């Protein structure tokens, strides 16, 4: 009898060990490449629905699309869990064709796209940087097409000279999604899925409102605009100037200067300040040339001066946080713009109807909210350098 009980006890002990092992969350399963991953990793890798950050303020979208289309808010876009799974099964490939990849805006767009494509099981096979040169972008597209991507997300350097290259991609069956602008002659729903942009008109309005507040509603200002056939930068400048002229008649735009590239800001601002020594402020069309304008302002010895701009880059955020000369800006939300572009690429793959023009709401940034704004824009905390000077 004791022997029987001993055997039963041993069986129960072994069984309990086996059951305990089955209950552990790190049970290993084989991947197709022979590597092992845990059950918890597999669960974490599975995606639910995909949307942009729903905490983004519900601002009215003021921008129109490249062909005058009404904007649809990016907050309305969604891929369901079932749609994501269907896309994963296709094992698609994507290429990112950038006009320029040397700033925080571009980095955040690319990060948002890559993170979302990973959730969709889409491999990013190329990321190119045209360095603002149309001929290089045309060459980049040719190189990318040799990799046979199913998706291209890109921003045309020039809407005329890049049109044939993007059209070639569309004719090859590639699902094309554009950032900010579209090449001439291409049609939504036929040659491309959609155009995704920030509310650039709305951001121009935000920059004007900050300028007016900081100047107390009066003063003389200059405007540095983008002297190129570029849809979104035109919208920013138009919005800024129209808002100032219509709402703040005691603020006079006394000088305008055009830039061709991001490094022209200091030269143009310096010339403007030499010619107009009594300027009180300056609007600069985006953050990198605004850094140059800031340098020119400091060289000119201007302290009681107001600069506003568009885009929350590291250097302008640092100046805003320390209550410097750059008093605020209208921020794009490039990470969420990247998510939106990836979602719309998914629409194209699935044959799901997509709006022709989608915009991410504008965001006003001053030293009162710069740290919170950074987190909204980049999905991470501000760098320590910005946190340390924030007032």
mmCIF file of C-alpha atoms in Angstrom:
data_model
loop_
_atom_site.group_PDB
_atom_site.id
_atom_site.type_symbol
_atom_site.label_atom_id
_atom_site.label_comp_id
_atom_site.label_asym_id
_atom_site.label_seq_id
_atom_site.Cartn_x
_atom_site.Cartn_y
_atom_site.Cartn_z
ATOM 1 C CA UNK A 1 0.000 0.000 0.000
ATOM 2 C CA UNK A 2 2.821 2.426 0.893
ATOM 3 C CA UNK A 3 4.443 1.615 -2.439
ATOM 4 C CA UNK A 4 1.235 2.456 -4.326
ATOM 5 C CA UNK A 5 0.847 5.756 -2.441
ATOM 6 C CA UNK A 6 4.476 6.606 -3.184
ATOM 7 C CA UNK A 7 3.942 6.012 -6.918
ATOM 8 C CA UNK A 8 0.747 8.150 -6.904
ATOM 9 C CA UNK A 9 2.562 10.959 -5.075
ATOM 10 C CA UNK A 10 5.384 10.901 -7.617
ATOM 11 C CA UNK A 11 2.905 11.054 -10.544
ATOM 12 C CA UNK A 12 1.117 14.039 -8.990
ATOM 13 C CA UNK A 13 4.443 15.824 -8.428
ATOM 14 C CA UNK A 14 5.568 15.331 -12.052
ATOM 15 C CA UNK A 15 2.135 16.431 -13.337
ATOM 16 C CA UNK A 16 2.232 19.610 -11.251
ATOM 17 C CA UNK A 17 5.646 20.493 -12.709
ATOM 18 C CA UNK A 18 4.359 19.935 -16.249
ATOM 19 C CA UNK A 19 1.259 22.074 -15.628
ATOM 20 C CA UNK A 20 3.382 24.825 -14.101
ATOM 21 C CA UNK A 21 5.590 24.801 -17.186
ATOM 22 C CA UNK A 22 2.556 25.059 -19.479
ATOM 23 C CA UNK A 23 1.337 28.075 -17.530
ATOM 24 C CA UNK A 24 4.514 30.127 -18.069
ATOM 25 C CA UNK A 25 4.105 33.038 -20.502
ATOM 26 C CA UNK A 26 7.506 32.615 -22.098
ATOM 27 C CA UNK A 27 6.760 29.297 -23.839
ATOM 28 C CA UNK A 28 8.930 29.318 -26.963
ATOM 29 C CA UNK A 29 7.590 28.791 -30.471
ATOM 30 C CA UNK A 30 9.533 28.481 -33.682
ATOM 31 C CA UNK A 31 9.609 31.341 -36.182
ATOM 32 C CA UNK A 32 9.793 30.649 -39.875
ATOM 33 C CA UNK A 33 13.501 31.555 -39.969
ATOM 34 C CA UNK A 34 14.330 29.008 -37.291
ATOM 35 C CA UNK A 35 14.765 31.590 -34.519
ATOM 36 C CA UNK A 36 12.722 31.388 -31.362
ATOM 37 C CA UNK A 37 10.469 34.005 -29.848
ATOM 38 C CA UNK A 38 8.316 33.948 -26.752
ATOM 39 C CA UNK A 39 4.540 33.792 -26.645
ATOM 40 C CA UNK A 40 4.507 37.212 -24.995
ATOM 41 C CA UNK A 41 6.557 38.627 -27.874
ATOM 42 C CA UNK A 42 4.149 37.114 -30.388
ATOM 43 C CA UNK A 43 1.183 38.661 -28.566
ATOM 44 C CA UNK A 44 2.915 42.055 -28.421
ATOM 45 C CA UNK A 45 3.637 41.873 -32.161
ATOM 46 C CA UNK A 46 -0.034 41.386 -33.071
ATOM 47 C CA UNK A 47 -1.719 44.644 -34.002
ATOM 48 C CA UNK A 48 -5.110 45.996 -33.128
ATOM 49 C CA UNK A 49 -6.705 48.853 -35.074
ATOM 50 C CA UNK A 50 -4.333 51.586 -36.293
ATOM 51 C CA UNK A 51 -5.164 55.296 -35.933
ATOM 52 C CA UNK A 52 -3.261 58.510 -35.249
ATOM 53 C CA UNK A 53 -3.028 59.950 -31.738
ATOM 54 C CA UNK A 54 -6.601 60.792 -30.720
ATOM 55 C CA UNK A 55 -5.327 63.252 -28.086
ATOM 56 C CA UNK A 56 -4.433 65.730 -30.838
ATOM 57 C CA UNK A 57 -6.671 68.821 -30.479
ATOM 58 C CA UNK A 58 -9.770 68.887 -32.683
ATOM 59 C CA UNK A 59 -8.845 72.069 -34.521
ATOM 60 C CA UNK A 60 -10.824 73.074 -37.585
ATOM 61 C CA UNK A 61 -8.780 72.263 -40.712
ATOM 62 C CA UNK A 62 -8.267 75.481 -42.669
ATOM 63 C CA UNK A 63 -6.134 74.160 -45.528
ATOM 64 C CA UNK A 64 -7.366 73.113 -48.938
ATOM 65 C CA UNK A 65 -5.746 70.393 -51.020
ATOM 66 C CA UNK A 66 -3.458 70.951 -54.047
ATOM 67 C CA UNK A 67 -6.467 70.939 -56.369
ATOM 68 C CA UNK A 68 -8.701 72.877 -53.992
ATOM 69 C CA UNK A 69 -10.076 69.782 -52.258
ATOM 70 C CA UNK A 70 -11.706 70.102 -48.849
ATOM 71 C CA UNK A 71 -9.540 68.490 -46.171
ATOM 72 C CA UNK A 72 -10.512 65.390 -44.240
ATOM 73 C CA UNK A 73 -9.048 65.208 -40.726
ATOM 74 C CA UNK A 74 -6.427 62.511 -40.251
ATOM 75 C CA UNK A 75 -8.173 61.637 -36.988
ATOM 76 C CA UNK A 76 -10.913 59.935 -39.043
ATOM 77 C CA UNK A 77 -8.525 57.415 -40.650
ATOM 78 C CA UNK A 78 -8.455 53.841 -39.378
ATOM 79 C CA UNK A 79 -7.366 50.348 -40.272
ATOM 80 C CA UNK A 80 -9.284 47.681 -38.365
ATOM 81 C CA UNK A 81 -7.556 44.704 -36.798
ATOM 82 C CA UNK A 82 -8.948 42.483 -39.576
ATOM 83 C CA UNK A 83 -7.635 44.856 -42.258
ATOM 84 C CA UNK A 84 -4.203 44.958 -40.662
ATOM 85 C CA UNK A 85 -4.094 41.169 -40.602
ATOM 86 C CA UNK A 86 -5.082 40.978 -44.277
ATOM 87 C CA UNK A 87 -2.284 43.413 -45.183
ATOM 88 C CA UNK A 88 0.207 41.390 -43.136
ATOM 89 C CA UNK A 89 -0.622 38.293 -45.141
ATOM 90 C CA UNK A 90 0.425 40.052 -48.358
ATOM 91 C CA UNK A 91 4.027 40.658 -47.195
ATOM 92 C CA UNK A 92 4.229 43.976 -49.034
ATOM 93 C CA UNK A 93 7.218 46.272 -49.535
ATOM 94 C CA UNK A 94 7.393 50.068 -49.284
ATOM 95 C CA UNK A 95 9.879 52.795 -50.263
ATOM 96 C CA UNK A 96 10.086 56.319 -48.842
ATOM 97 C CA UNK A 97 11.134 58.980 -51.357
ATOM 98 C CA UNK A 98 11.955 62.165 -49.449
ATOM 99 C CA UNK A 99 12.648 65.642 -50.830
ATOM 100 C CA UNK A 100 15.008 66.247 -47.910
ATOM 101 C CA UNK A 101 15.831 64.135 -44.874
ATOM 102 C CA UNK A 102 18.056 66.462 -42.873
ATOM 103 C CA UNK A 103 15.694 67.903 -40.268
ATOM 104 C CA UNK A 104 13.533 66.856 -37.313
ATOM 105 C CA UNK A 105 10.357 67.021 -39.402
ATOM 106 C CA UNK A 106 11.637 64.495 -41.938
ATOM 107 C CA UNK A 107 13.053 62.222 -39.227
ATOM 108 C CA UNK A 108 9.701 62.152 -37.419
ATOM 109 C CA UNK A 109 7.799 61.422 -40.654
ATOM 110 C CA UNK A 110 10.112 58.536 -41.444
ATOM 111 C CA UNK A 111 9.877 57.204 -37.866
ATOM 112 C CA UNK A 112 6.070 57.330 -37.956
ATOM 113 C CA UNK A 113 5.966 55.562 -41.312
ATOM 114 C CA UNK A 114 8.430 52.854 -40.308
ATOM 115 C CA UNK A 115 6.734 52.128 -36.982
ATOM 116 C CA UNK A 116 3.311 51.854 -38.611
ATOM 117 C CA UNK A 117 4.498 49.785 -41.558
ATOM 118 C CA UNK A 118 6.100 47.406 -39.064
ATOM 119 C CA UNK A 119 2.713 46.938 -37.379
ATOM 120 C CA UNK A 120 1.276 46.202 -40.830
ATOM 121 C CA UNK A 121 3.985 43.668 -41.680
ATOM 122 C CA UNK A 122 5.270 45.878 -44.507
ATOM 123 C CA UNK A 123 9.018 45.938 -45.174
ATOM 124 C CA UNK A 124 10.620 49.326 -45.882
ATOM 125 C CA UNK A 125 13.162 48.560 -48.606
ATOM 126 C CA UNK A 126 14.489 52.093 -49.259
ATOM 127 C CA UNK A 127 14.600 55.609 -47.826
ATOM 128 C CA UNK A 128 16.002 58.259 -50.192
ATOM 129 C CA UNK A 129 17.001 61.909 -49.727
ATOM 130 C CA UNK A 130 16.836 64.137 -52.831
ATOM 131 C CA UNK A 131 18.514 67.053 -51.012
ATOM 132 C CA UNK A 132 15.983 69.427 -52.596
ATOM 133 C CA UNK A 133 17.203 68.498 -56.105
ATOM 134 C CA UNK A 134 14.519 67.415 -58.560
ATOM 135 C CA UNK A 135 16.927 65.578 -60.851
ATOM 136 C CA UNK A 136 18.221 63.531 -57.913
ATOM 137 C CA UNK A 137 14.689 62.619 -56.884
ATOM 138 C CA UNK A 138 13.914 61.398 -60.398
ATOM 139 C CA UNK A 139 17.029 59.214 -60.191
ATOM 140 C CA UNK A 140 16.016 58.056 -56.697
ATOM 141 C CA UNK A 141 12.628 56.910 -57.985
ATOM 142 C CA UNK A 142 14.273 54.930 -60.799
ATOM 143 C CA UNK A 143 16.558 53.245 -58.261
ATOM 144 C CA UNK A 144 13.671 52.514 -55.913
ATOM 145 C CA UNK A 145 11.504 50.985 -58.659
ATOM 146 C CA UNK A 146 14.214 48.389 -59.280
ATOM 147 C CA UNK A 147 13.460 47.070 -55.783
ATOM 148 C CA UNK A 148 9.848 46.425 -56.889
ATOM 149 C CA UNK A 149 8.007 48.114 -53.997
ATOM 150 C CA UNK A 150 4.257 47.773 -53.682
ATOM 151 C CA UNK A 151 4.041 51.207 -52.028
ATOM 152 C CA UNK A 152 5.849 54.528 -52.462
ATOM 153 C CA UNK A 153 5.372 57.365 -49.995
ATOM 154 C CA UNK A 154 7.009 60.530 -51.250
ATOM 155 C CA UNK A 155 7.098 64.291 -51.391
ATOM 156 C CA UNK A 156 7.885 65.800 -54.805
ATOM 157 C CA UNK A 157 10.743 68.284 -54.846
ATOM 158 C CA UNK A 158 9.160 69.973 -57.851
ATOM 159 C CA UNK A 159 5.609 69.250 -59.053
ATOM 160 C CA UNK A 160 6.562 69.575 -62.735
ATOM 161 C CA UNK A 161 9.923 67.882 -63.225
ATOM 162 C CA UNK A 162 9.184 64.871 -60.977
ATOM 163 C CA UNK A 163 5.726 64.182 -62.424
ATOM 164 C CA UNK A 164 6.768 61.656 -65.076
ATOM 165 C CA UNK A 165 8.828 59.628 -62.606
ATOM 166 C CA UNK A 166 5.966 59.346 -60.110
ATOM 167 C CA UNK A 167 3.559 58.586 -62.985
ATOM 168 C CA UNK A 168 5.838 55.754 -64.065
ATOM 169 C CA UNK A 169 5.590 54.277 -60.565
ATOM 170 C CA UNK A 170 1.794 54.574 -60.588
ATOM 171 C CA UNK A 171 1.562 52.956 -64.033
ATOM 172 C CA UNK A 172 3.648 50.059 -62.720
ATOM 173 C CA UNK A 173 0.922 49.377 -60.147
ATOM 174 C CA UNK A 174 2.679 50.955 -57.170
ATOM 175 C CA UNK A 175 0.322 52.468 -54.581
ATOM 176 C CA UNK A 176 1.572 56.047 -54.212
ATOM 177 C CA UNK A 177 0.834 58.305 -51.233
ATOM 178 C CA UNK A 178 2.113 61.873 -51.247
ATOM 179 C CA UNK A 179 3.258 64.120 -48.420
ATOM 180 C CA UNK A 180 2.159 67.758 -48.669
ATOM 181 C CA UNK A 181 1.953 68.114 -52.455
ATOM 182 C CA UNK A 182 1.319 66.178 -55.643
ATOM 183 C CA UNK A 183 3.034 66.275 -59.034
ATOM 184 C CA UNK A 184 1.221 68.064 -61.837
ATOM 185 C CA UNK A 185 -1.190 66.018 -63.919
ATOM 186 C CA UNK A 186 -1.614 63.115 -61.491
ATOM 187 C CA UNK A 187 -5.133 62.283 -60.320
ATOM 188 C CA UNK A 188 -6.326 61.065 -56.907
ATOM 189 C CA UNK A 189 -7.817 57.592 -57.009
ATOM 190 C CA UNK A 190 -6.117 56.878 -60.317
ATOM 191 C CA UNK A 191 -2.436 57.756 -60.073
ATOM 192 C CA UNK A 192 -2.153 58.080 -56.308
ATOM 193 C CA UNK A 193 -4.100 57.172 -53.186
ATOM 194 C CA UNK A 194 -4.088 60.489 -51.321
ATOM 195 C CA UNK A 195 -2.105 63.549 -50.265
ATOM 196 C CA UNK A 196 -1.418 63.937 -46.521
ATOM 197 C CA UNK A 197 -0.364 67.250 -45.065
ATOM 198 C CA UNK A 198 -0.336 69.294 -41.930
ATOM 199 C CA UNK A 199 -2.897 72.080 -41.791
ATOM 200 C CA UNK A 200 -0.340 74.491 -43.203
ATOM 201 C CA UNK A 201 -2.829 77.316 -43.593
ATOM 202 C CA UNK A 202 -3.867 76.812 -39.975
ATOM 203 C CA UNK A 203 -0.238 76.855 -38.854
ATOM 204 C CA UNK A 204 0.313 80.139 -40.719
ATOM 205 C CA UNK A 205 -2.633 81.590 -38.834
ATOM 206 C CA UNK A 206 -1.177 80.378 -35.522
ATOM 207 C CA UNK A 207 2.172 82.046 -36.306
ATOM 208 C CA UNK A 208 0.358 85.310 -37.087
ATOM 209 C CA UNK A 209 -1.659 85.206 -33.869
ATOM 210 C CA UNK A 210 1.496 84.708 -31.789
ATOM 211 C CA UNK A 211 3.212 87.571 -33.631
ATOM 212 C CA UNK A 212 0.267 89.912 -32.977
ATOM 213 C CA UNK A 213 0.074 88.988 -29.302
ATOM 214 C CA UNK A 214 3.803 89.457 -28.675
ATOM 215 C CA UNK A 215 3.852 92.820 -30.511
ATOM 216 C CA UNK A 216 0.771 94.074 -28.709
ATOM 217 C CA UNK A 217 -1.062 94.455 -32.014
ATOM 218 C CA UNK A 218 1.287 97.021 -33.602
ATOM 219 C CA UNK A 219 4.703 97.249 -35.230
ATOM 220 C CA UNK A 220 6.708 96.730 -38.416
ATOM 221 C CA UNK A 221 7.573 93.236 -39.572
ATOM 222 C CA UNK A 222 9.289 91.366 -42.369
ATOM 223 C CA UNK A 223 8.265 88.119 -44.042
ATOM 224 C CA UNK A 224 10.708 85.495 -45.303
ATOM 225 C CA UNK A 225 8.883 83.229 -47.754
ATOM 226 C CA UNK A 226 9.826 80.187 -49.840
ATOM 227 C CA UNK A 227 10.552 81.403 -53.368
ATOM 228 C CA UNK A 228 9.574 78.166 -55.082
ATOM 229 C CA UNK A 229 6.521 76.491 -56.603
ATOM 230 C CA UNK A 230 5.765 74.697 -53.364
ATOM 231 C CA UNK A 231 2.143 74.307 -52.391
ATOM 232 C CA UNK A 232 2.410 73.983 -48.609
ATOM 233 C CA UNK A 233 4.910 76.774 -48.012
ATOM 234 C CA UNK A 234 2.780 79.101 -50.138
ATOM 235 C CA UNK A 235 -0.196 78.266 -47.909
ATOM 236 C CA UNK A 236 1.742 79.156 -44.759
ATOM 237 C CA UNK A 237 2.845 82.547 -46.026
ATOM 238 C CA UNK A 238 -0.567 83.363 -47.485
ATOM 239 C CA UNK A 239 -2.260 82.517 -44.181
ATOM 240 C CA UNK A 240 0.198 84.549 -42.129
ATOM 241 C CA UNK A 241 -0.017 87.640 -44.320
ATOM 242 C CA UNK A 242 -3.780 87.532 -44.744
ATOM 243 C CA UNK A 243 -4.338 87.159 -40.988
ATOM 244 C CA UNK A 244 -2.045 90.099 -40.192
ATOM 245 C CA UNK A 245 -3.558 92.354 -42.863
ATOM 246 C CA UNK A 246 -7.193 91.575 -42.064
ATOM 247 C CA UNK A 247 -7.088 91.301 -38.265
ATOM 248 C CA UNK A 248 -4.187 93.521 -37.234
ATOM 249 C CA UNK A 249 -4.100 96.718 -39.350
ATOM 250 C CA UNK A 250 -1.552 98.341 -37.026
ATOM 251 C CA UNK A 251 1.031 95.681 -37.861
ATOM 252 C CA UNK A 252 2.666 96.574 -41.171
ATOM 253 C CA UNK A 253 4.520 94.121 -43.412
ATOM 254 C CA UNK A 254 7.236 96.448 -44.696
ATOM 255 C CA UNK A 255 9.615 93.949 -46.313
ATOM 256 C CA UNK A 256 9.442 90.525 -47.977
ATOM 257 C CA UNK A 257 12.386 88.308 -48.856
ATOM 258 C CA UNK A 258 12.484 84.957 -50.607
ATOM 259 C CA UNK A 259 14.643 81.913 -49.885
ATOM 260 C CA UNK A 260 15.374 79.023 -52.233
ATOM 261 C CA UNK A 261 16.803 76.540 -49.709
ATOM 262 C CA UNK A 262 16.845 76.007 -45.941
ATOM 263 C CA UNK A 263 20.269 77.598 -45.473
ATOM 264 C CA UNK A 264 19.324 80.961 -46.995
ATOM 265 C CA UNK A 265 17.592 82.321 -43.901
ATOM 266 C CA UNK A 266 20.518 84.159 -42.323
ATOM 267 C CA UNK A 267 21.523 85.956 -45.518
ATOM 268 C CA UNK A 268 17.990 87.110 -46.347
ATOM 269 C CA UNK A 269 17.232 88.134 -42.757
ATOM 270 C CA UNK A 270 20.508 90.033 -42.477
ATOM 271 C CA UNK A 271 19.752 92.018 -45.626
ATOM 272 C CA UNK A 272 16.252 92.732 -44.381
ATOM 273 C CA UNK A 273 17.506 94.008 -41.017
ATOM 274 C CA UNK A 274 20.189 96.175 -42.648
ATOM 275 C CA UNK A 275 17.593 97.840 -44.857
ATOM 276 C CA UNK A 276 14.956 98.145 -42.101
ATOM 277 C CA UNK A 277 16.667 98.866 -38.802
ATOM 278 C CA UNK A 278 13.333 99.601 -37.102
ATOM 279 C CA UNK A 279 11.817 96.148 -37.691
ATOM 280 C CA UNK A 280 9.989 94.737 -34.684
ATOM 281 C CA UNK A 281 9.491 91.189 -35.893
ATOM 282 C CA UNK A 282 9.830 88.630 -38.648
ATOM 283 C CA UNK A 283 7.898 85.610 -39.904
ATOM 284 C CA UNK A 284 10.034 82.832 -41.402
ATOM 285 C CA UNK A 285 8.358 80.108 -43.429
ATOM 286 C CA UNK A 286 9.894 77.137 -41.577
ATOM 287 C CA UNK A 287 12.217 76.392 -38.687
ATOM 288 C CA UNK A 288 15.601 75.811 -40.350
ATOM 289 C CA UNK A 289 15.736 79.203 -42.114
ATOM 290 C CA UNK A 290 14.280 80.663 -38.902
ATOM 291 C CA UNK A 291 17.452 79.499 -37.149
ATOM 292 C CA UNK A 292 19.401 81.573 -39.679
ATOM 293 C CA UNK A 293 17.125 84.549 -39.073
ATOM 294 C CA UNK A 294 17.729 84.153 -35.332
ATOM 295 C CA UNK A 295 21.491 84.269 -35.921
ATOM 296 C CA UNK A 296 21.129 87.408 -38.086
ATOM 297 C CA UNK A 297 18.981 89.060 -35.434
ATOM 298 C CA UNK A 298 21.560 88.396 -32.749
ATOM 299 C CA UNK A 299 24.357 89.714 -34.979
ATOM 300 C CA UNK A 300 22.327 92.892 -35.551
ATOM 301 C CA UNK A 301 22.039 93.327 -31.779
ATOM 302 C CA UNK A 302 18.244 93.089 -31.821
ATOM 303 C CA UNK A 303 16.983 91.930 -28.435
ATOM 304 C CA UNK A 304 13.405 93.182 -28.208
ATOM 305 C CA UNK A 305 12.396 91.322 -31.359
ATOM 306 C CA UNK A 306 9.793 88.683 -32.297
ATOM 307 C CA UNK A 307 10.288 85.775 -34.702
ATOM 308 C CA UNK A 308 7.536 83.263 -35.422
ATOM 309 C CA UNK A 309 7.732 80.296 -37.757
ATOM 310 C CA UNK A 310 6.377 76.825 -38.612
ATOM 311 C CA UNK A 311 7.719 73.409 -37.439
ATOM 312 C CA UNK A 312 8.945 72.424 -33.992
ATOM 313 C CA UNK A 313 12.623 71.652 -34.588
ATOM 314 C CA UNK A 314 15.101 71.177 -31.750
ATOM 315 C CA UNK A 315 16.871 74.533 -32.054
ATOM 316 C CA UNK A 316 13.747 76.678 -32.342
ATOM 317 C CA UNK A 317 12.136 74.732 -29.482
ATOM 318 C CA UNK A 318 15.189 75.501 -27.346
ATOM 319 C CA UNK A 319 14.845 79.229 -28.044
ATOM 320 C CA UNK A 320 11.099 79.192 -27.380
ATOM 321 C CA UNK A 321 11.556 77.268 -24.129
ATOM 322 C CA UNK A 322 14.117 79.806 -22.882
ATOM 323 C CA UNK A 323 11.816 82.724 -23.815
ATOM 324 C CA UNK A 324 14.208 83.886 -26.495
ATOM 325 C CA UNK A 325 13.607 85.827 -29.719
ATOM 326 C CA UNK A 326 11.615 83.017 -31.349
ATOM 327 C CA UNK A 327 8.365 83.436 -29.435
ATOM 328 C CA UNK A 328 6.308 80.641 -30.922
ATOM 329 C CA UNK A 329 5.196 78.742 -33.975
ATOM 330 C CA UNK A 330 2.565 76.647 -35.638
ATOM 331 C CA UNK A 331 3.625 73.017 -35.357
ATOM 332 C CA UNK A 332 3.045 70.236 -37.775
ATOM 333 C CA UNK A 333 2.601 66.753 -36.344
ATOM 334 C CA UNK A 334 4.978 64.841 -38.603
ATOM 335 C CA UNK A 335 4.992 61.537 -36.686
ATOM 336 C CA UNK A 336 1.209 61.307 -36.942
ATOM 337 C CA UNK A 337 1.408 62.469 -40.539
ATOM 338 C CA UNK A 338 3.659 59.460 -41.152
ATOM 339 C CA UNK A 339 1.126 57.182 -39.452
ATOM 340 C CA UNK A 340 -1.606 58.657 -41.656
ATOM 341 C CA UNK A 341 0.403 58.049 -44.828
ATOM 342 C CA UNK A 342 0.999 54.427 -43.845
ATOM 343 C CA UNK A 343 -2.714 53.941 -43.111
ATOM 344 C CA UNK A 344 -3.620 55.375 -46.516
ATOM 345 C CA UNK A 345 -1.081 53.102 -48.187
ATOM 346 C CA UNK A 346 -3.036 50.312 -46.513
ATOM 347 C CA UNK A 347 -6.238 51.739 -48.017
ATOM 348 C CA UNK A 348 -4.579 51.519 -51.438
ATOM 349 C CA UNK A 349 -3.513 47.905 -50.910
ATOM 350 C CA UNK A 350 -7.002 46.937 -49.760
ATOM 351 C CA UNK A 351 -8.802 48.889 -52.485
ATOM 352 C CA UNK A 352 -10.527 50.894 -49.748
ATOM 353 C CA UNK A 353 -11.897 54.299 -50.771
ATOM 354 C CA UNK A 354 -9.637 57.110 -49.584
ATOM 355 C CA UNK A 355 -10.139 60.872 -49.366
ATOM 356 C CA UNK A 356 -8.093 62.845 -51.909
ATOM 357 C CA UNK A 357 -6.649 65.191 -49.289
ATOM 358 C CA UNK A 358 -6.043 64.529 -45.598
ATOM 359 C CA UNK A 359 -4.681 66.977 -43.045
ATOM 360 C CA UNK A 360 -3.383 66.711 -39.489
ATOM 361 C CA UNK A 361 -4.633 69.577 -37.263
ATOM 362 C CA UNK A 362 -2.445 72.610 -36.522
ATOM 363 C CA UNK A 363 -0.851 73.097 -33.116
ATOM 364 C CA UNK A 364 0.141 76.428 -31.559
ATOM 365 C CA UNK A 365 3.400 76.277 -29.581
ATOM 366 C CA UNK A 366 4.735 78.898 -27.153
ATOM 367 C CA UNK A 367 6.907 78.691 -24.035
ATOM 368 C CA UNK A 368 3.734 77.907 -22.089
ATOM 369 C CA UNK A 369 3.239 74.502 -23.723
ATOM 370 C CA UNK A 370 6.492 73.661 -25.508
ATOM 371 C CA UNK A 371 7.203 70.482 -23.515
ATOM 372 C CA UNK A 372 3.681 69.087 -23.944
ATOM 373 C CA UNK A 373 3.726 70.076 -27.607
ATOM 374 C CA UNK A 374 7.012 68.255 -28.162
ATOM 375 C CA UNK A 375 5.490 65.062 -26.799
ATOM 376 C CA UNK A 376 2.462 65.413 -29.094
ATOM 377 C CA UNK A 377 4.630 66.141 -32.125
ATOM 378 C CA UNK A 378 7.311 63.483 -31.656
ATOM 379 C CA UNK A 379 5.645 60.888 -29.382
ATOM 380 C CA UNK A 380 8.474 61.201 -26.859
ATOM 381 C CA UNK A 381 9.669 63.579 -24.170
ATOM 382 C CA UNK A 382 11.594 66.692 -25.146
ATOM 383 C CA UNK A 383 15.410 66.452 -25.027
ATOM 384 C CA UNK A 384 16.993 67.273 -21.684
ATOM 385 C CA UNK A 385 18.489 70.448 -23.171
ATOM 386 C CA UNK A 386 14.993 71.808 -23.812
ATOM 387 C CA UNK A 387 13.561 70.578 -20.515
ATOM 388 C CA UNK A 388 16.374 72.257 -18.581
ATOM 389 C CA UNK A 389 15.579 75.766 -19.868
ATOM 390 C CA UNK A 390 11.786 75.574 -20.106
ATOM 391 C CA UNK A 391 10.198 78.378 -18.090
#
